Backbone as CSV, one residue per row, in Angstrom:
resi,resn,N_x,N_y,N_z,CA_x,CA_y,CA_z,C_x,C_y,C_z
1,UNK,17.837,10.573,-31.796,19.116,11.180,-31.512,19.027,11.829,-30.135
2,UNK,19.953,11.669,-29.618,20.078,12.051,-28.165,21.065,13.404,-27.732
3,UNK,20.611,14.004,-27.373,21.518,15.707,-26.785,21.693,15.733,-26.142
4,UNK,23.189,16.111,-25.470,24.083,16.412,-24.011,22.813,17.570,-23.452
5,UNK,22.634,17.238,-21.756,21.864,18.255,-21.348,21.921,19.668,-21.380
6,UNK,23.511,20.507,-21.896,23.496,21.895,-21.936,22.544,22.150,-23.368
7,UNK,22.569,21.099,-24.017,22.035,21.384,-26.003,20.443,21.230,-24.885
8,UNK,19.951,20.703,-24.357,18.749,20.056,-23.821,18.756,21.659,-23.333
9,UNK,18.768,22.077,-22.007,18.876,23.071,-21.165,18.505,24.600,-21.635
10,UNK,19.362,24.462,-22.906,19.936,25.819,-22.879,18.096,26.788,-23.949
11,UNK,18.791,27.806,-24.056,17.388,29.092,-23.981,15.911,28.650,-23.947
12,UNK,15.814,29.049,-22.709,13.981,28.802,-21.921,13.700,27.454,-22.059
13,UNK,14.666,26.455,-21.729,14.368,25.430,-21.370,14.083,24.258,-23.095
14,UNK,13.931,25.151,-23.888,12.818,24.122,-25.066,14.108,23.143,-25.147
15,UNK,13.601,21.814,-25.066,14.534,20.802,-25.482,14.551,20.055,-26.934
16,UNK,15.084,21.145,-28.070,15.514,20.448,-29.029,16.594,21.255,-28.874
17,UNK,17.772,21.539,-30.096,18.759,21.725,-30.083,19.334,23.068,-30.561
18,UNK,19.856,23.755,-30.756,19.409,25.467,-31.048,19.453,25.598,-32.673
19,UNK,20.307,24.565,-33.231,19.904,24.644,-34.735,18.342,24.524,-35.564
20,UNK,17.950,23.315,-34.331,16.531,23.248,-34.839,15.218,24.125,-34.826
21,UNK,15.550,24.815,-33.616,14.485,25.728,-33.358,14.280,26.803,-34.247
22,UNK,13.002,27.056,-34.474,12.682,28.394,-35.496,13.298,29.823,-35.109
23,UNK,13.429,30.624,-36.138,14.168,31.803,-36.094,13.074,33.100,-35.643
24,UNK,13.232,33.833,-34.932,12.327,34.546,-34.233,12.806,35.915,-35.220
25,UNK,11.677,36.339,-35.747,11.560,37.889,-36.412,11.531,38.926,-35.553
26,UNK,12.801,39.680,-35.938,12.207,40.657,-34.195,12.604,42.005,-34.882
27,UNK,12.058,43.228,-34.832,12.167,44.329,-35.461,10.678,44.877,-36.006
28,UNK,10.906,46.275,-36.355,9.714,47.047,-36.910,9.886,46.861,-38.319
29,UNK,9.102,46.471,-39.476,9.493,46.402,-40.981,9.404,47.770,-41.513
30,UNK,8.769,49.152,-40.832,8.591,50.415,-41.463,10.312,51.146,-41.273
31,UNK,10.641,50.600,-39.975,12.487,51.098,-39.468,12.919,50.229,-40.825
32,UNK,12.856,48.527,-40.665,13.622,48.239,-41.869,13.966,48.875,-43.502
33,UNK,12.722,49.055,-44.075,12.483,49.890,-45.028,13.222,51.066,-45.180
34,UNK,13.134,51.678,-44.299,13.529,52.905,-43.865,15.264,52.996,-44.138
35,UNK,15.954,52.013,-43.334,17.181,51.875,-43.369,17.926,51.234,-44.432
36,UNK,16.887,50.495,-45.544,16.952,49.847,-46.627,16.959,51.023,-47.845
37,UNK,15.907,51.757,-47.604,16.101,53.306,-48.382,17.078,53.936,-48.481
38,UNK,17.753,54.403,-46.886,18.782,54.874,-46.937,20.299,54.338,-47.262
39,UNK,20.156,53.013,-46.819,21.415,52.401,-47.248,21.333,52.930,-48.989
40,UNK,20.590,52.522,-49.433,20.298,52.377,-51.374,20.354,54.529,-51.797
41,UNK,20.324,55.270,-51.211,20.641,56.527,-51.309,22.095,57.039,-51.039
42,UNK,22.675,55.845,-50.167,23.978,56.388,-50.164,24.553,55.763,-50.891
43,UNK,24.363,54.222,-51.186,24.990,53.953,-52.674,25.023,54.697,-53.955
44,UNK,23.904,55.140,-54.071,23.646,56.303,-55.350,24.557,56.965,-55.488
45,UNK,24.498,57.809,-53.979,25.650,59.176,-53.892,27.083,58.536,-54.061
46,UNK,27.436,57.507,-53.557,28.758,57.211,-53.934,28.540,56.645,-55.209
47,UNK,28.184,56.156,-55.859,28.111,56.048,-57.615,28.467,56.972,-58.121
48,UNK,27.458,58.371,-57.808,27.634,59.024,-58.826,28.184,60.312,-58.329
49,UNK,28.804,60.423,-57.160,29.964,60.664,-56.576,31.681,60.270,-57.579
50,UNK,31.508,58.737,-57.753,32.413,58.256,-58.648,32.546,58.594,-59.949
51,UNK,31.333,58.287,-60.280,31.208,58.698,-61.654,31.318,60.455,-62.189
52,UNK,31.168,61.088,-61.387,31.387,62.560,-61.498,32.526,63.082,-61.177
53,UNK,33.007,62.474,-60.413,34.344,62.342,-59.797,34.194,63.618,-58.604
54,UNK,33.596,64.012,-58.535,33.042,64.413,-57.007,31.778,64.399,-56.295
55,UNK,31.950,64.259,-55.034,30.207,64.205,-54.352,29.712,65.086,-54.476
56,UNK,30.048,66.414,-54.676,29.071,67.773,-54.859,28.536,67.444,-56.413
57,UNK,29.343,67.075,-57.281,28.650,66.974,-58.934,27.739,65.787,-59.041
58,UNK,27.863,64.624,-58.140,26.771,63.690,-57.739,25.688,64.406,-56.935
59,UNK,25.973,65.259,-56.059,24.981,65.482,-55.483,23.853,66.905,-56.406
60,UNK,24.736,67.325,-57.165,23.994,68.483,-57.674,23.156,67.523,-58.898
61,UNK,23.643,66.508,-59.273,23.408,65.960,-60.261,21.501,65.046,-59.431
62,UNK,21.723,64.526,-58.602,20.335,64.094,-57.774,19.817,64.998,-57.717
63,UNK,20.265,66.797,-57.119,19.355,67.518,-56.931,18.146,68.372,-57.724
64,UNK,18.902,67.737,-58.969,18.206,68.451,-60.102,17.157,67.020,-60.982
65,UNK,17.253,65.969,-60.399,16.059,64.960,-60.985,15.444,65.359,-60.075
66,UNK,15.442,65.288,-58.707,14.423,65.726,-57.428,13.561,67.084,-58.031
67,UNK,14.457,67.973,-57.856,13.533,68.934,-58.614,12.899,68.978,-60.336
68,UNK,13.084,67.876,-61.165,12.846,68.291,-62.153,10.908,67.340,-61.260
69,UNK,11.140,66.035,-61.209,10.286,65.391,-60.729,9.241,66.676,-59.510
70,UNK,9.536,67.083,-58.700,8.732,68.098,-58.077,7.998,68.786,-58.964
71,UNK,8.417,69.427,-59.612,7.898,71.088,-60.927,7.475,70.055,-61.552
72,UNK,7.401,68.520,-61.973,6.472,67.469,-63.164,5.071,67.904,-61.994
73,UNK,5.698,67.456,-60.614,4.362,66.881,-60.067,3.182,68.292,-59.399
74,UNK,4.465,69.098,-58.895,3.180,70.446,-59.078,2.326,71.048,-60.023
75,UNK,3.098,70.671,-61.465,2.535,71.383,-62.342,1.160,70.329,-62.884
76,UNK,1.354,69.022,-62.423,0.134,68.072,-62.726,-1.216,68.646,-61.766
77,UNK,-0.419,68.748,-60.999,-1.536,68.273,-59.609,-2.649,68.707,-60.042
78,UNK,-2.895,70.138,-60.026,-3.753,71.195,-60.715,-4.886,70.458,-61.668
79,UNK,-4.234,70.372,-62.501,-4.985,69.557,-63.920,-5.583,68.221,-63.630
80,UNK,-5.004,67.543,-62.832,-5.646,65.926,-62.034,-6.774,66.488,-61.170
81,UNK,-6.749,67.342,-60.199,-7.792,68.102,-59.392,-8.736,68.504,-60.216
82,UNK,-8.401,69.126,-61.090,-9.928,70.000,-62.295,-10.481,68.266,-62.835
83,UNK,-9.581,67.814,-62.936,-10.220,66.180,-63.793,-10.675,65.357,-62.716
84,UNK,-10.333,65.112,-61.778,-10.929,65.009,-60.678,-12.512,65.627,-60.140
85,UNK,-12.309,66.434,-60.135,-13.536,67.315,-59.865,-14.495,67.492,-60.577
86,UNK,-14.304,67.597,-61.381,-14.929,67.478,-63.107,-15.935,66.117,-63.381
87,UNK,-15.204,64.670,-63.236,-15.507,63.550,-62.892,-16.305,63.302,-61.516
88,UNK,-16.745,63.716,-60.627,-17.424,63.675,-59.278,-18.204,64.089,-59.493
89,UNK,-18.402,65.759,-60.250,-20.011,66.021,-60.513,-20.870,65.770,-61.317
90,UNK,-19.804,65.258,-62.094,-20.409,64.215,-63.288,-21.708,62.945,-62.551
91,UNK,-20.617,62.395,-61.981,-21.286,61.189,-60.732,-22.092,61.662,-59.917
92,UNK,-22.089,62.654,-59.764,-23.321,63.109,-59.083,-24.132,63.415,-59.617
93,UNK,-24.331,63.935,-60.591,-25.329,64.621,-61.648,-26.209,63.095,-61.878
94,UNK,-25.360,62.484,-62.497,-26.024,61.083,-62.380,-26.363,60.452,-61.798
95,UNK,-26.203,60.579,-60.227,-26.741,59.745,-59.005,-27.772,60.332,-58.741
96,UNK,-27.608,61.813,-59.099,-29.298,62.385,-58.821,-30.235,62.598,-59.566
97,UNK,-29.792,62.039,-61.288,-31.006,61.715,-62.073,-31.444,60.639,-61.806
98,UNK,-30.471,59.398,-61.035,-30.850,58.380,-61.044,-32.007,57.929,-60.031
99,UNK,-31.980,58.852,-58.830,-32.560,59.098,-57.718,-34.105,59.916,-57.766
100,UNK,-33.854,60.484,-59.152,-35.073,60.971,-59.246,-36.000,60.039,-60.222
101,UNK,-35.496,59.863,-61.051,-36.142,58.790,-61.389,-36.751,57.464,-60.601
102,UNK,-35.791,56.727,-59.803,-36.229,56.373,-58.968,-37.718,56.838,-57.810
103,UNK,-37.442,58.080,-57.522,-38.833,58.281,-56.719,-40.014,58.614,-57.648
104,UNK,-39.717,58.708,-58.936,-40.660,59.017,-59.993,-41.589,57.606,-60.193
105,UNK,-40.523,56.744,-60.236,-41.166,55.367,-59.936,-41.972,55.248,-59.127
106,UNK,-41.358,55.253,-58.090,-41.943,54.830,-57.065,-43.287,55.943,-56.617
107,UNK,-43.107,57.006,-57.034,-44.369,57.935,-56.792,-45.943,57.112,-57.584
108,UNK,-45.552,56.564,-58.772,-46.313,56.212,-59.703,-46.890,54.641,-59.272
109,UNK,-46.026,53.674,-58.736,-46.367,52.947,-58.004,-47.373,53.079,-56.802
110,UNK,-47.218,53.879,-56.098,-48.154,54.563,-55.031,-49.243,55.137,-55.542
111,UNK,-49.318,55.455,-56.393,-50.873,56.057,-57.181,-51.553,54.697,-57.494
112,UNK,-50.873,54.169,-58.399,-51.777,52.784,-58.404,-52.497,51.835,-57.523
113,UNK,-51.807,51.845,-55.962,-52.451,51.242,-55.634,-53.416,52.088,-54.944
């Protein structure tokens, strides 16, 4: 198939035809996200804007899962940290029986020969 020279010509010269050429990705995906978040937050608010039949009773209505979710996650944190911590010296306790044993070995090896 043959192309009039402007289809030939045209952006930076490549001579196939502009349908054919691949589609160039151009943007940051963390901005996309970002603006994908927010678009999907203002849908919310107008939902339940609607559904409340005002934006302040939508909005008081988000502000109080936000905070119920906050006071879940402060009041965890604490208790994950002690279990956390709790679990590490555990692993350690055991890396350094394991370590001693180890040179116990190996001390005993060295006598023998």
């Amino acid at each position: 198939m043959r192309f009039s020279e402007p289809v030939r010509m045209a952006d930076d010269g490549d001579h196939s035809p502009v349908w054919a050429r691949s589609k160039r990705r151009r943007g940051n995906p963390f901005i996309s996200l970002l603006i994908t978040l927010l678009a999907l937050f203002g849908v919310l608010t107008a939902v339940l804007g609607i559904k409340e039949k005002s934006l302040a009773e939508g909005g008081a209505m988000m502000d109080g899962w936000i905070s119920s979710g906050v006071s879940k996650v402060r009041g965890e944190a604490p208790k994950v940290a002690d279990q956390a911590g709790d679990a590490a010296g555990a692993a350690a306790a055991k890396a350094g029986d394991a370590a001693q044993a180890g040179a116990a070995a190996a001390s005993d090896e060295l006598k023998k020969q």
